[in-house]
XYZ file of C-alpha atoms in Angstrom:
206
model
C 86.657 77.210 157.643
C 83.593 79.418 157.753
C 81.898 82.653 158.589
C 83.679 85.466 156.810
C 83.207 89.053 157.896
C 80.137 91.124 157.169
C 79.254 92.293 153.682
C 82.152 90.309 152.221
C 81.664 87.931 149.325
C 84.660 85.695 149.980
C 87.302 84.712 152.511
C 89.818 86.821 150.553
C 88.078 90.048 151.634
C 87.128 89.041 155.187
C 88.383 90.854 158.286
C 88.079 87.660 160.309
C 87.132 84.028 159.862
C 86.342 80.941 161.932
C 88.371 77.720 161.774
C 86.902 74.410 162.911
C 88.799 71.768 164.902
C 87.301 68.395 163.997
C 88.800 66.742 167.093
C 87.294 69.103 169.656
C 84.362 70.049 167.389
C 84.954 73.697 168.286
C 85.707 76.882 166.338
C 88.283 79.607 166.894
C 88.333 83.094 165.389
C 91.318 84.361 163.372
C 91.959 87.744 161.807
C 92.902 88.321 158.173
C 96.620 88.058 159.045
C 96.122 84.621 160.618
C 96.437 85.863 164.201
C 94.443 83.818 166.713
C 91.746 85.978 168.279
C 90.058 83.305 170.425
C 90.711 79.799 171.659
C 88.934 76.834 170.088
C 86.015 77.240 172.475
C 83.203 78.348 170.170
C 80.528 75.713 169.677
C 78.372 77.697 167.252
C 78.660 80.956 165.335
C 76.547 82.965 162.938
C 78.045 84.891 160.040
C 79.441 88.348 160.721
C 77.085 91.152 159.730
C 78.179 94.738 160.291
C 81.162 93.407 162.256
C 79.179 91.344 164.783
C 78.367 87.625 165.061
C 76.415 85.488 167.499
C 78.533 82.851 169.245
C 77.868 80.026 171.701
C 80.620 78.643 173.925
C 81.282 75.118 175.174
C 79.112 75.835 178.222
C 76.154 76.595 175.926
C 76.196 80.284 176.831
C 75.393 82.848 174.148
C 77.212 86.082 173.380
C 78.098 88.440 170.543
C 81.654 88.842 169.240
C 83.230 91.569 167.113
C 85.393 90.695 164.124
C 88.372 91.976 166.172
C 87.818 89.181 168.700
C 86.343 91.397 171.436
C 83.051 90.382 173.028
C 80.455 93.126 172.643
C 77.930 91.075 174.640
C 79.573 88.767 177.147
C 78.699 85.093 177.357
C 75.778 84.475 179.699
C 74.350 88.010 179.580
C 71.151 86.453 178.249
C 70.001 82.891 178.754
C 68.905 82.700 175.119
C 69.876 84.557 171.948
C 69.312 84.092 168.228
C 70.663 85.964 165.217
C 68.246 87.858 162.997
C 69.831 89.452 159.912
C 72.402 91.460 161.847
C 70.209 92.063 164.897
C 69.654 89.743 167.840
C 66.653 88.364 169.693
C 66.962 87.748 173.421
C 64.784 86.619 176.272
C 63.637 88.902 179.094
C 62.650 88.350 182.710
C 58.970 88.384 181.746
C 57.142 85.428 180.247
C 56.398 85.685 176.505
C 58.436 88.891 176.254
C 61.336 89.053 173.820
C 63.788 91.844 173.091
C 65.373 92.902 169.806
C 68.869 94.357 170.252
C 71.840 95.485 168.178
C 75.262 93.840 168.276
C 76.435 96.327 170.922
C 73.449 95.508 173.169
C 71.302 98.535 172.362
C 67.641 97.729 172.956
C 65.421 98.395 169.964
C 62.052 97.028 171.037
C 60.433 94.565 173.427
C 57.483 92.601 172.139
C 55.108 89.809 173.102
C 56.608 86.713 171.498
C 53.320 84.869 171.905
C 51.738 87.315 169.443
C 54.605 88.756 167.425
C 56.916 87.063 164.970
C 60.257 87.979 163.444
C 60.354 87.939 159.666
C 63.818 87.902 158.113
C 62.684 88.399 154.547
C 63.022 86.378 151.396
C 66.307 85.866 149.591
C 69.323 87.934 150.545
C 68.390 90.660 153.000
C 71.169 90.755 155.581
C 70.903 93.943 157.587
C 67.126 94.340 157.330
C 64.243 92.594 159.042
C 60.705 93.129 160.233
C 58.813 92.212 163.369
C 55.092 91.598 163.432
C 54.430 93.598 166.581
C 50.710 92.826 166.852
C 47.900 91.227 164.875
C 48.124 93.713 162.005
C 51.359 95.739 161.999
C 54.945 95.007 160.942
C 57.875 97.197 162.016
C 60.861 97.236 159.649
C 64.386 97.856 160.992
C 67.884 98.049 159.613
C 70.958 96.498 161.237
C 71.640 99.721 163.178
C 68.261 99.379 164.874
C 66.665 102.271 162.980
C 62.919 101.964 162.430
C 62.399 102.398 158.680
C 58.647 102.103 158.572
C 55.490 100.258 159.548
C 53.117 98.379 157.286
C 50.047 96.185 157.571
C 51.242 94.064 154.623
C 53.854 91.362 155.127
C 56.954 93.048 153.687
C 59.274 91.460 151.172
C 63.061 91.933 151.078
C 65.278 91.300 148.062
C 68.876 92.258 147.232
C 70.060 93.081 143.721
C 73.690 94.015 143.047
C 74.089 96.067 146.205
C 70.546 97.444 146.273
C 68.147 96.108 148.906
C 64.501 96.499 147.934
C 61.807 96.497 150.595
C 58.312 95.915 149.263
C 55.688 97.316 151.644
C 52.812 96.347 149.372
C 51.788 99.721 147.954
C 55.241 101.250 148.425
C 58.753 100.182 147.449
C 61.949 101.500 149.013
C 65.496 100.889 147.835
C 68.512 101.012 150.173
C 72.239 100.859 149.576
C 73.061 97.402 150.983
C 76.499 98.539 152.167
C 75.891 101.869 153.915
C 72.103 101.398 154.416
C 71.293 104.817 152.903
C 67.883 105.285 151.315
C 68.271 105.425 147.520
C 64.645 105.890 146.491
C 61.066 105.526 147.678
C 58.073 105.018 145.367
C 54.379 104.858 146.190
C 53.001 102.366 143.665
C 49.350 102.952 144.535
C 48.527 99.273 144.832
C 50.129 95.972 145.721
C 52.683 94.877 143.101
C 55.278 92.120 143.128
C 58.797 92.937 141.945
C 59.117 90.897 138.769
C 62.565 91.894 137.499
C 65.470 94.249 138.211
C 68.004 95.068 135.500
C 71.659 94.262 136.192
C 72.636 97.944 136.135
C 69.708 98.796 138.483
C 68.315 101.285 135.956
C 64.950 99.537 135.676
C 62.586 97.789 138.080
C 59.707 95.835 136.572
C 56.576 95.326 138.662
């Protein structure tokens, strides 16, 4: 049993879940009512985030599946894929070029993978990530593929009771972890580390 639906804390709230067959060493996807959505032909799966999950079949082909069992990106569309906090990294036809896409195959950016790197953040930060697009700049995206900002400092991501904090160095932004809305933005003037966040989110200590 594994891989509940996105943004859910337990199997009791999940829209779908994977079951593992120890004999075939394969997974199948079931909905919350126990209805079989796929055969036991999934070799690997990521967790669902925003209703999408990366899957690999028994022929080692990659794809993306919805939590309703429908494939949003068919197996074999790309020769390589990896999950990145609700977004997906794929290969391209050009050497050292990678592509960042959403779960419904919308292209966000192509970048030189020999120079750039994907940074998924520290701690719990599902739905947000950054890409170091060149020697000095990081682009920060949410799970919908929206560019939130660019910074020359390596950003930090942390989640506190439904609030995702993104530390740009001299600026901190807070986002609703569920609907991704911006809650606040504060220019701190210099580089601080987030030391503590109160349980009721009324105070952030730098």
